[in-house]
Amino acid sequence: MTTAIPTHRDIDLSDKNFWAKSPEERDAAFAVLRRENPVPWSRPADSDLLPPEQNTKGFWSLTKYEDIRFASRHPEIFSSAQGITMEDFPPEMIHIAQSFIAMDAPRHTQLRGITQDAFKPRNMRRLQSWVQGHARDLVSEMAHLGEGDFVELVSVQLPGRIFGSFFGLPPGEIHDKTINAAQRLLGWTDPQVRGDQTALELFAGAVMDLHETAGLLIPERRANPGDDLLTWMVQAEFDGKKMTDDELKGFFVLLAVAANDTTRHASAHAIHTFSKFPQQRELLVADVPGRVDSAVEEVLRWSSVLAHMRRTATQDVTVRGSEIKAGDKVVLWYMSANRDEEIFDDPFTFDITRNPNPHLAFGGGGPHFCLGAALARTMLRSLLTEVYTRIPDIHAPDPNFQVANFINGINNLPATWTPEQS
Ligand code: HEM
């Protein structure tokens, strides 16, 4: 029996079911779009967040690498201020949950500027040995077990512990509630993450939990400054003014989510992908210090954990013949850019020696480029080093993928390995 080859007309990025397909099927669909219709128009995305009468806007998609780089670097044409996901959010949610990622200059520049110091390479180097310590501890806690869910044992824990220290979260209930909210917030489309809650209940509940933590910590850090990111944020000034409490809370939500959910899923993808391509795992294991950096880059390209960001056109603009009008939504598909045949040789091959590897996993450059890229790289490098040095035969072929169009996530990853002898 032959299977019909899909054409671009068969591909519906707005359909929830599209996002329940396997990564291979989705990659194949984006390849068709790149080839046949690289800037398609889609009907309004199936939305769990907005009632149908409010969910009325369709969107354009950019699927080619160069178009995504161009849009990322021209915020005067492609604005972030009206929202950053293909699904629309209730406007009040954008304000309280997305902070400067959903702003344009000059406000974006000012707020982002406040955090720059914390994320400088110099600070990242200072953090490095401490991140390595957390990675070592976590692998020590699980290495003797021989089997378990890698997501539960490691992926969820590592960014949680790092983030907790970075923000000076007190250990215990507040820490656990905060990390849990940060890691659930982007899972609103996934039935397993949602459980009995509606998408809006999940999203709003997680935002409220994070606001509550920020509301407790902000006055505390004003009174007792520490050496942590929250203290710097509370103290920072621009134009002679400090951030209001509401701005600080929105900022806290953005960083909590941006830091936790992404690295968590990237680490799970890494272990799964090396199980799927054992020759690449052997290559890494044969020389972990020599190959881990390029392996991290290839994992980032391959997994494209942040599948898209959205912009809104500020003026009429034509891209590859598609006439985008001022006010139209435009979605930048990093997951497609990272398989673009015009940029990557053999894009569907996972190759940890790939060089150069100019992936767009952290965005296409421009003012919104990922603020935490250096920290994310450090976390992944430390974790892969520990895992493939100490339990190199770890095998995890059957992930339970999240159903989501924004985060390319893994809910569970059953794994087995030869237990480490103490
Ligand atoms: C594998 C891990 C990560 C991936 C794949 C990732 C990816 C991205 C992407 C694609 C963007 C949007 C870029 C754009 O719109 O041009 C972004 C923005 C951002 N990321 Fe990350 N990220 C990761 C980890 C982190 C970490 C660890 C942090 C913080 C500690 C972080 C903080 C941020 C922030 C604050 C922004 C918004 C920047 C702005 O709007 O100016 N990210 N990230």
Short mmCIF file of C-alpha atoms and ligand atoms in Angstrom, two decimals:
data_model
loop_
_atom_site.label_atom_id
_atom_site.label_comp_id
_atom_site.label_asym_id
_atom_site.label_seq_id
_atom_site.Cartn_x
_atom_site.Cartn_y
_atom_site.Cartn_z
CA MET A 1 0.00 0.00 0.00
CA THR A 2 1.32 3.46 -0.82
CA THR A 3 0.69 6.49 1.35
CA ALA A 4 -0.27 9.71 -0.44
CA ILE A 5 2.45 12.34 -0.15
CA PRO A 6 0.92 15.39 1.56
CA THR A 7 0.86 18.71 -0.23
CA HIS A 8 0.82 22.06 1.52
CA ARG A 9 -2.99 22.07 1.21
CA ASP A 10 -3.18 19.04 3.55
CA ILE A 11 -1.24 20.81 6.30
CA ASP A 12 -3.21 22.69 8.95
CA LEU A 13 -0.98 24.27 11.58
CA SER A 14 -4.08 25.55 13.40
CA ASP A 15 -5.41 22.06 14.00
CA LYS A 16 -4.78 20.76 17.51
CA ASN A 17 -4.38 17.29 16.06
CA PHE A 18 -1.40 18.44 14.02
CA TRP A 19 0.43 19.02 17.31
CA ALA A 20 -0.37 15.50 18.51
CA LYS A 21 1.53 14.03 15.53
CA SER A 22 5.00 12.57 15.90
CA PRO A 23 7.98 14.93 15.54
CA GLU A 24 8.89 13.16 12.28
CA GLU A 25 5.45 13.81 10.77
CA ARG A 26 5.56 17.46 11.81
CA ASP A 27 9.09 17.90 10.42
CA ALA A 28 7.96 16.34 7.13
CA ALA A 29 5.01 18.74 6.97
CA PHE A 30 7.26 21.76 7.49
CA ALA A 31 9.56 20.46 4.73
CA VAL A 32 6.55 20.46 2.38
CA LEU A 33 5.69 24.02 3.38
CA ARG A 34 9.28 25.23 2.89
CA ARG A 35 9.25 23.72 -0.58
CA GLU A 36 5.73 24.53 -1.79
CA ASN A 37 4.35 27.41 0.25
CA PRO A 38 6.94 28.90 2.61
CA VAL A 39 4.75 31.75 3.89
CA PRO A 40 1.30 30.16 4.29
CA TRP A 41 -1.80 31.74 5.80
CA SER A 42 -3.68 29.72 8.45
CA ARG A 43 -7.16 30.04 9.90
CA PRO A 44 -7.39 31.01 13.61
CA ALA A 45 -5.58 28.41 15.69
CA ASP A 46 -7.77 25.98 17.63
CA SER A 47 -7.62 27.66 21.01
CA ASP A 48 -8.26 26.40 24.50
CA LEU A 49 -7.66 29.84 25.93
CA LEU A 50 -10.18 32.04 24.13
CA PRO A 51 -13.89 31.47 23.39
CA PRO A 52 -14.49 31.07 19.61
CA GLU A 53 -16.16 34.50 19.25
CA GLN A 54 -12.95 36.15 20.45
CA ASN A 55 -10.65 33.83 18.56
CA THR A 56 -11.05 35.37 15.15
CA LYS A 57 -7.59 36.09 13.79
CA GLY A 58 -5.69 33.82 11.47
CA PHE A 59 -1.92 34.09 11.03
CA TRP A 60 0.94 33.95 8.55
CA SER A 61 3.81 31.52 9.06
CA LEU A 62 7.47 32.03 8.23
CA THR A 63 9.05 28.63 7.67
CA LYS A 64 12.35 29.61 5.99
CA TYR A 65 15.50 30.33 8.01
CA GLU A 66 16.40 33.60 6.28
CA ASP A 67 12.88 35.03 6.61
CA ILE A 68 12.85 34.26 10.33
CA ARG A 69 16.24 35.92 10.82
CA PHE A 70 15.02 38.95 8.91
CA ALA A 71 11.81 39.29 10.93
CA SER A 72 13.71 38.81 14.22
CA ARG A 73 16.13 41.60 13.29
CA HIS A 74 13.46 44.08 12.13
CA PRO A 75 11.26 44.69 15.15
CA GLU A 76 10.11 47.97 13.60
CA ILE A 77 8.22 45.84 11.03
CA PHE A 78 7.55 42.77 13.20
CA SER A 79 6.39 43.88 16.63
CA SER A 80 6.25 41.73 19.77
CA ALA A 81 3.90 44.00 21.68
CA GLN A 82 0.61 42.35 20.70
CA GLY A 83 1.55 38.86 21.87
CA ILE A 84 4.11 36.16 21.21
CA THR A 85 2.11 32.99 20.58
CA MET A 86 0.06 31.90 17.58
CA GLU A 87 -2.88 31.55 19.95
CA ASP A 88 -4.14 34.86 21.28
CA PHE A 89 -4.14 35.39 25.01
CA PRO A 90 -6.63 37.51 26.90
CA PRO A 91 -4.81 40.92 26.86
CA GLU A 92 -4.71 41.19 30.67
CA MET A 93 -2.80 37.88 30.72
CA ILE A 94 -0.12 39.26 28.38
CA HIS A 95 0.43 42.13 30.77
CA ILE A 96 0.76 40.07 33.94
CA ALA A 97 2.59 37.05 32.52
CA GLN A 98 4.87 38.01 29.65
CA SER A 99 6.71 41.16 30.65
CA PHE A 100 9.32 42.45 28.20
CA ILE A 101 9.24 39.48 25.84
CA ALA A 102 5.91 40.98 24.68
CA MET A 103 7.16 44.58 24.38
CA ASP A 104 8.99 46.69 21.81
CA ALA A 105 11.61 49.39 22.25
CA PRO A 106 12.04 51.63 24.14
CA ARG A 107 10.38 49.86 27.09
CA HIS A 108 11.77 46.46 26.09
CA THR A 109 15.30 47.85 25.89
CA GLN A 110 15.02 49.44 29.32
CA LEU A 111 13.63 46.42 31.13
CA ARG A 112 15.93 43.94 29.41
CA GLY A 113 18.87 46.22 30.17
CA ILE A 114 18.25 45.79 33.89
CA THR A 115 18.84 42.08 33.68
CA GLN A 116 21.84 42.19 31.34
CA ASP A 117 24.38 42.18 34.14
CA ALA A 118 23.02 39.03 35.65
CA PHE A 119 23.32 37.11 32.41
CA LYS A 120 26.73 38.35 31.25
CA PRO A 121 29.23 35.64 30.25
CA ARG A 122 31.38 36.67 33.23
CA ASN A 123 28.53 35.83 35.63
CA MET A 124 27.76 32.66 33.71
CA ARG A 125 31.37 31.54 34.20
CA ARG A 126 31.00 32.20 37.91
CA LEU A 127 27.88 30.05 37.93
CA GLN A 128 29.46 27.26 35.95
CA SER A 129 31.08 25.30 38.76
CA TRP A 130 27.94 25.64 40.80
CA VAL A 131 25.72 24.38 37.95
CA GLN A 132 28.14 21.48 37.53
CA GLY A 133 27.68 20.73 41.24
CA HIS A 134 23.89 20.46 40.86
CA ALA A 135 24.27 18.23 37.80
CA ARG A 136 26.74 15.98 39.64
CA ASP A 137 24.46 15.72 42.70
CA LEU A 138 21.43 14.83 40.62
CA VAL A 139 23.20 12.13 38.63
CA SER A 140 24.63 10.76 41.91
CA GLU A 141 21.09 10.54 43.31
CA MET A 142 19.81 8.48 40.36
CA ALA A 143 22.86 6.62 38.93
CA HIS A 144 22.56 3.60 41.27
CA LEU A 145 18.86 3.03 40.45
CA GLY A 146 19.24 1.48 36.99
CA GLU A 147 15.82 2.66 35.82
CA GLY A 148 13.32 5.48 36.21
CA ASP A 149 11.63 8.43 34.56
CA PHE A 150 14.49 10.72 33.49
CA VAL A 151 12.12 13.70 33.44
CA GLU A 152 11.12 13.21 37.07
CA LEU A 153 14.58 12.29 38.27
CA VAL A 154 16.65 14.89 36.46
CA SER A 155 15.04 17.14 33.82
CA VAL A 156 12.56 18.76 36.20
CA GLN A 157 15.06 18.97 39.05
CA LEU A 158 18.10 20.57 37.46
CA PRO A 159 16.63 23.88 36.22
CA GLY A 160 14.46 23.97 39.36
CA ARG A 161 17.45 23.81 41.69
CA ILE A 162 19.48 26.25 39.63
CA PHE A 163 16.63 28.70 39.30
CA GLY A 164 15.88 28.45 43.03
CA SER A 165 19.40 29.52 43.92
CA PHE A 166 19.57 32.16 41.20
CA PHE A 167 16.46 33.84 42.57
CA GLY A 168 17.26 33.08 46.18
CA LEU A 169 14.02 31.11 46.67
CA PRO A 170 13.78 29.79 50.21
CA PRO A 171 13.85 25.96 50.12
CA GLY A 172 10.63 24.08 50.92
CA GLU A 173 7.05 24.94 50.11
CA ILE A 174 7.64 28.27 48.31
CA HIS A 175 10.42 26.81 46.18
CA ASP A 176 8.39 23.74 45.22
CA LYS A 177 5.21 25.70 44.44
CA THR A 178 7.13 28.19 42.31
CA ILE A 179 9.00 25.62 40.28
CA ASN A 180 5.86 23.57 39.81
CA ALA A 181 3.94 26.62 38.52
CA ALA A 182 6.81 27.62 36.22
CA GLN A 183 6.95 24.16 34.71
CA ARG A 184 3.18 23.77 34.22
CA LEU A 185 2.36 27.19 32.85
CA LEU A 186 3.17 26.52 29.19
CA GLY A 187 1.44 23.13 29.14
CA TRP A 188 -2.07 24.50 28.69
CA THR A 189 -2.71 22.53 25.51
CA ASP A 190 -1.58 19.20 26.94
CA PRO A 191 -4.29 17.00 28.54
CA GLN A 192 -1.80 15.32 30.91
CA VAL A 193 -0.46 18.62 32.23
CA ARG A 194 -3.97 20.12 32.45
CA GLY A 195 -5.62 17.25 34.30
CA ASP A 196 -9.09 18.39 35.46
CA GLN A 197 -8.39 22.06 34.84
CA THR A 198 -9.37 24.13 31.81
CA ALA A 199 -6.49 25.71 29.90
CA LEU A 200 -7.31 29.12 31.33
CA GLU A 201 -7.55 27.77 34.90
CA LEU A 202 -4.16 26.12 34.53
CA PHE A 203 -2.54 29.19 33.02
CA ALA A 204 -4.12 31.72 35.39
CA GLY A 205 -3.51 29.48 38.43
CA ALA A 206 0.17 29.10 37.61
CA VAL A 207 0.55 32.86 36.98
CA MET A 208 -1.15 33.61 40.30
CA ASP A 209 1.14 31.19 42.16
CA LEU A 210 4.16 32.93 40.67
CA HIS A 211 2.78 36.39 41.46
CA GLU A 212 2.17 35.27 45.03
CA THR A 213 5.80 34.16 45.43
CA ALA A 214 7.05 37.40 43.87
CA GLY A 215 4.70 39.38 46.13
CA LEU A 216 6.26 37.71 49.19
CA LEU A 217 9.85 38.03 48.05
CA ILE A 218 9.91 41.57 46.62
CA PRO A 219 9.38 43.45 49.93
CA GLU A 220 11.64 40.97 51.67
CA ARG A 221 14.54 41.68 49.25
CA ARG A 222 13.95 45.42 49.55
CA ALA A 223 14.38 45.08 53.30
CA ASN A 224 17.17 42.47 53.21
CA PRO A 225 19.11 42.65 49.94
CA GLY A 226 20.91 39.46 48.93
CA ASP A 227 23.29 38.54 46.12
CA ASP A 228 20.64 37.26 43.74
CA LEU A 229 18.77 38.27 40.62
CA LEU A 230 15.63 39.36 42.45
CA THR A 231 17.61 41.77 44.62
CA TRP A 232 19.24 43.31 41.54
CA MET A 233 15.83 43.66 39.92
CA VAL A 234 14.34 45.34 42.98
CA GLN A 235 17.24 47.80 43.22
CA ALA A 236 17.60 48.58 39.52
CA GLU A 237 16.67 52.01 38.23
CA PHE A 238 16.20 53.53 34.80
CA ASP A 239 15.20 57.09 33.98
CA GLY A 240 15.50 57.69 37.69
CA LYS A 241 12.66 55.27 38.41
CA LYS A 242 12.48 51.77 39.84
CA MET A 243 10.17 49.10 38.50
CA THR A 244 6.71 48.99 40.00
CA ASP A 245 5.66 45.87 41.90
CA ASP A 246 3.42 44.85 38.98
CA GLU A 247 6.33 45.12 36.53
CA LEU A 248 8.55 43.14 38.85
CA LYS A 249 5.95 40.40 39.16
CA GLY A 250 5.49 40.12 35.38
CA PHE A 251 9.26 39.96 35.02
CA PHE A 252 9.46 37.22 37.64
CA VAL A 253 6.89 35.13 35.73
CA LEU A 254 8.75 35.58 32.43
CA LEU A 255 12.08 34.50 33.86
CA ALA A 256 10.60 31.65 35.91
CA VAL A 257 8.98 30.14 32.83
CA ALA A 258 11.70 30.97 30.30
CA ALA A 259 14.37 29.40 32.48
CA ASN A 260 12.58 26.29 33.67
CA ASP A 261 10.45 24.81 30.99
CA THR A 262 12.88 25.16 28.10
CA THR A 263 15.98 23.59 29.63
CA ARG A 264 13.91 20.90 31.26
CA HIS A 265 12.59 19.69 27.89
CA ALA A 266 15.93 20.16 26.12
CA SER A 267 17.63 17.79 28.57
CA ALA A 268 14.95 15.14 28.06
CA HIS A 269 15.24 15.50 24.27
CA ALA A 270 19.00 15.04 24.57
CA ILE A 271 18.73 11.68 26.34
CA HIS A 272 15.97 10.47 24.04
CA THR A 273 17.80 11.54 20.87
CA PHE A 274 21.05 9.80 21.87
CA SER A 275 18.97 6.64 22.50
CA LYS A 276 17.51 6.91 19.03
CA PHE A 277 20.91 7.38 17.40
CA PRO A 278 23.27 5.09 19.35
CA GLN A 279 26.21 5.71 17.00
CA GLN A 280 26.10 9.37 17.93
CA ARG A 281 25.98 8.40 21.58
CA GLU A 282 29.08 6.22 21.11
CA LEU A 283 30.81 9.13 19.41
CA LEU A 284 30.07 11.38 22.37
CA VAL A 285 30.98 8.77 24.98
CA ALA A 286 34.34 8.18 23.26
CA ASP A 287 35.36 11.80 23.89
CA VAL A 288 32.93 13.65 26.14
CA PRO A 289 35.15 16.71 26.86
CA GLY A 290 36.06 17.08 23.18
CA ARG A 291 32.56 16.66 21.74
CA VAL A 292 30.12 17.86 24.37
CA ASP A 293 29.96 21.48 23.14
CA SER A 294 29.04 20.58 19.59
CA ALA A 295 26.69 17.89 20.92
CA VAL A 296 24.82 20.54 22.92
CA GLU A 297 24.43 22.70 19.80
CA GLU A 298 23.10 19.78 17.80
CA VAL A 299 20.65 18.84 20.57
CA LEU A 300 19.44 22.46 20.57
CA ARG A 301 18.97 22.41 16.79
CA TRP A 302 17.41 18.98 16.73
CA SER A 303 14.94 19.51 19.57
CA SER A 304 13.97 23.16 18.83
CA VAL A 305 12.31 23.22 22.22
CA LEU A 306 10.74 26.60 21.62
CA ALA A 307 8.83 25.83 18.45
CA HIS A 308 7.75 29.34 17.59
CA MET A 309 7.48 32.99 18.55
CA ARG A 310 4.95 35.31 17.05
CA ARG A 311 5.17 38.89 15.85
CA THR A 312 2.55 41.32 14.50
CA ALA A 313 3.21 43.32 11.31
CA THR A 314 3.34 47.08 11.88
CA GLN A 315 3.10 47.82 8.14
CA ASP A 316 2.25 46.08 4.89
CA VAL A 317 5.13 43.82 3.85
CA THR A 318 5.51 41.17 1.15
CA VAL A 319 7.50 38.02 1.96
CA ARG A 320 8.11 35.51 -0.86
CA GLY A 321 5.01 36.79 -2.63
CA SER A 322 2.70 36.61 0.41
CA GLU A 323 1.14 40.00 1.10
CA ILE A 324 1.17 40.54 4.83
CA LYS A 325 -0.95 43.48 5.96
CA ALA A 326 -0.33 45.82 8.90
CA GLY A 327 -1.91 44.22 11.97
CA ASP A 328 -1.55 40.63 10.71
CA LYS A 329 -0.05 38.01 13.02
CA VAL A 330 3.19 36.42 11.79
CA VAL A 331 4.53 33.22 13.38
CA LEU A 332 8.29 32.47 13.25
CA TRP A 333 8.76 28.69 13.18
CA TYR A 334 12.22 28.02 14.63
CA MET A 335 11.55 24.29 14.42
CA SER A 336 11.28 24.66 10.64
CA ALA A 337 14.27 27.03 10.28
CA ASN A 338 16.39 24.43 12.07
CA ARG A 339 15.69 21.88 9.31
CA ASP A 340 16.03 24.31 6.39
CA GLU A 341 17.78 22.44 3.58
CA GLU A 342 19.24 25.70 2.23
CA ILE A 343 21.19 26.25 5.44
CA PHE A 344 21.96 22.81 6.90
CA ASP A 345 23.55 19.90 5.04
CA ASP A 346 21.52 16.80 5.73
CA PRO A 347 19.17 18.60 8.12
CA PHE A 348 17.32 15.40 9.05
CA THR A 349 20.52 13.75 10.31
CA PHE A 350 21.43 14.15 13.96
CA ASP A 351 25.16 14.81 13.77
CA ILE A 352 27.01 15.98 16.86
CA THR A 353 30.05 16.92 14.77
CA ARG A 354 28.01 19.37 12.68
CA ASN A 355 30.09 22.48 12.06
CA PRO A 356 29.03 25.19 11.58
CA ASN A 357 25.69 24.85 13.31
CA PRO A 358 23.97 28.23 13.07
CA HIS A 359 20.67 27.00 14.55
CA LEU A 360 17.90 29.35 15.62
CA ALA A 361 16.93 27.50 18.80
CA PHE A 362 17.48 30.71 20.80
CA GLY A 363 15.83 32.92 18.19
CA GLY A 364 16.90 34.63 15.00
CA GLY A 365 19.00 37.36 16.61
CA GLY A 366 17.66 40.85 17.17
CA PRO A 367 16.54 42.44 20.41
CA HIS A 368 14.62 39.46 21.82
CA PHE A 369 17.40 36.90 21.37
CA CYS A 370 17.29 34.49 24.34
CA LEU A 371 18.67 36.15 27.43
CA GLY A 372 19.48 32.81 29.03
CA ALA A 373 21.33 31.17 26.11
CA ALA A 374 24.67 31.00 27.97
CA LEU A 375 23.03 29.60 31.10
CA ALA A 376 21.04 27.04 29.09
CA ARG A 377 24.22 25.90 27.30
CA THR A 378 26.06 25.58 30.60
CA MET A 379 23.27 23.49 32.11
CA LEU A 380 23.11 21.13 29.15
CA ARG A 381 26.89 20.80 28.89
CA SER A 382 27.18 19.93 32.59
CA LEU A 383 24.35 17.45 32.47
CA LEU A 384 25.48 15.62 29.33
CA THR A 385 29.00 15.44 30.75
CA GLU A 386 27.80 13.80 33.97
CA VAL A 387 25.35 11.42 32.30
CA TYR A 388 27.58 10.18 29.48
CA THR A 389 30.60 9.83 31.71
CA ARG A 390 28.87 7.91 34.50
CA ILE A 391 25.89 6.06 33.00
CA PRO A 392 26.85 6.07 29.30
CA ASP A 393 24.49 3.27 28.24
CA ILE A 394 21.34 5.11 29.39
CA HIS A 395 18.56 4.14 27.01
CA ALA A 396 15.24 5.97 26.69
CA PRO A 397 13.54 5.18 23.39
CA ASP A 398 9.87 5.85 24.35
CA PRO A 399 9.13 9.43 25.32
CA ASN A 400 5.67 10.67 26.10
CA PHE A 401 5.60 13.89 24.09
CA GLN A 402 3.55 16.91 25.12
CA VAL A 403 0.77 18.00 22.78
CA ALA A 404 1.65 21.66 22.24
CA ASN A 405 2.42 24.12 19.48
CA PHE A 406 4.66 26.44 21.51
CA ILE A 407 6.90 24.19 23.55
CA ASN A 408 8.20 20.98 22.01
CA GLY A 409 8.09 19.13 25.30
CA ILE A 410 8.44 15.68 26.85
CA ASN A 411 6.19 14.81 29.80
CA ASN A 412 7.83 11.51 30.74
CA LEU A 413 10.89 9.60 29.58
CA PRO A 414 11.20 6.06 30.96
CA ALA A 415 14.90 5.14 30.97
CA THR A 416 17.14 2.20 31.87
CA TRP A 417 20.90 2.07 32.45
CA THR A 418 23.58 -0.05 34.04
CA PRO A 419 23.58 1.08 37.68
CA GLU A 420 26.70 2.87 38.81
CA GLN A 421 28.59 0.91 41.46
CA SER A 422 29.29 2.96 44.57
C1 HEM B 1 17.17 25.24 25.92
C2 HEM B 1 16.84 26.32 26.58
C3 HEM B 1 16.26 27.58 25.98
C4 HEM B 1 15.75 27.81 24.72
C5 HEM B 1 15.65 26.83 23.56
C6 HEM B 1 15.31 29.20 24.69
C7 HEM B 1 14.77 29.81 23.58
C8 HEM B 1 14.36 31.14 23.53
C9 HEM B 1 13.81 31.78 22.37
C10 HEM B 1 13.57 31.13 21.02
C11 HEM B 1 13.52 33.06 22.70
C12 HEM B 1 12.84 34.13 21.82
C13 HEM B 1 13.83 34.79 20.91
C14 HEM B 1 13.18 35.82 20.01
O1 HEM B 1 11.98 36.10 20.12
O2 HEM B 1 13.90 36.36 19.16
C15 HEM B 1 13.88 33.23 24.09
C16 HEM B 1 13.73 34.40 24.80
C17 HEM B 1 14.04 34.51 26.13
N1 HEM B 1 14.67 33.57 26.93
FE1 HEM B 1 15.22 31.72 26.40
N2 HEM B 1 15.56 29.75 25.92
C18 HEM B 1 16.14 28.82 26.73
C19 HEM B 1 16.56 28.99 28.02
C20 HEM B 1 16.44 30.15 28.74
C21 HEM B 1 16.91 30.35 30.09
C22 HEM B 1 17.67 29.33 30.92
C23 HEM B 1 16.54 31.64 30.44
C24 HEM B 1 16.76 32.42 31.70
C25 HEM B 1 17.52 32.17 32.66
C26 HEM B 1 15.86 32.23 29.32
C27 HEM B 1 15.36 33.51 29.29
C28 HEM B 1 14.78 34.10 28.18
C29 HEM B 1 14.22 35.45 28.20
C30 HEM B 1 14.12 36.38 29.41
C31 HEM B 1 13.75 35.71 26.91
C32 HEM B 1 13.09 36.99 26.41
C33 HEM B 1 14.15 37.90 25.85
C34 HEM B 1 13.59 39.21 25.32
O3 HEM B 1 12.42 39.29 24.96
O4 HEM B 1 14.36 40.19 25.27
N3 HEM B 1 15.83 31.30 28.29
N4 HEM B 1 14.42 32.06 24.56
#
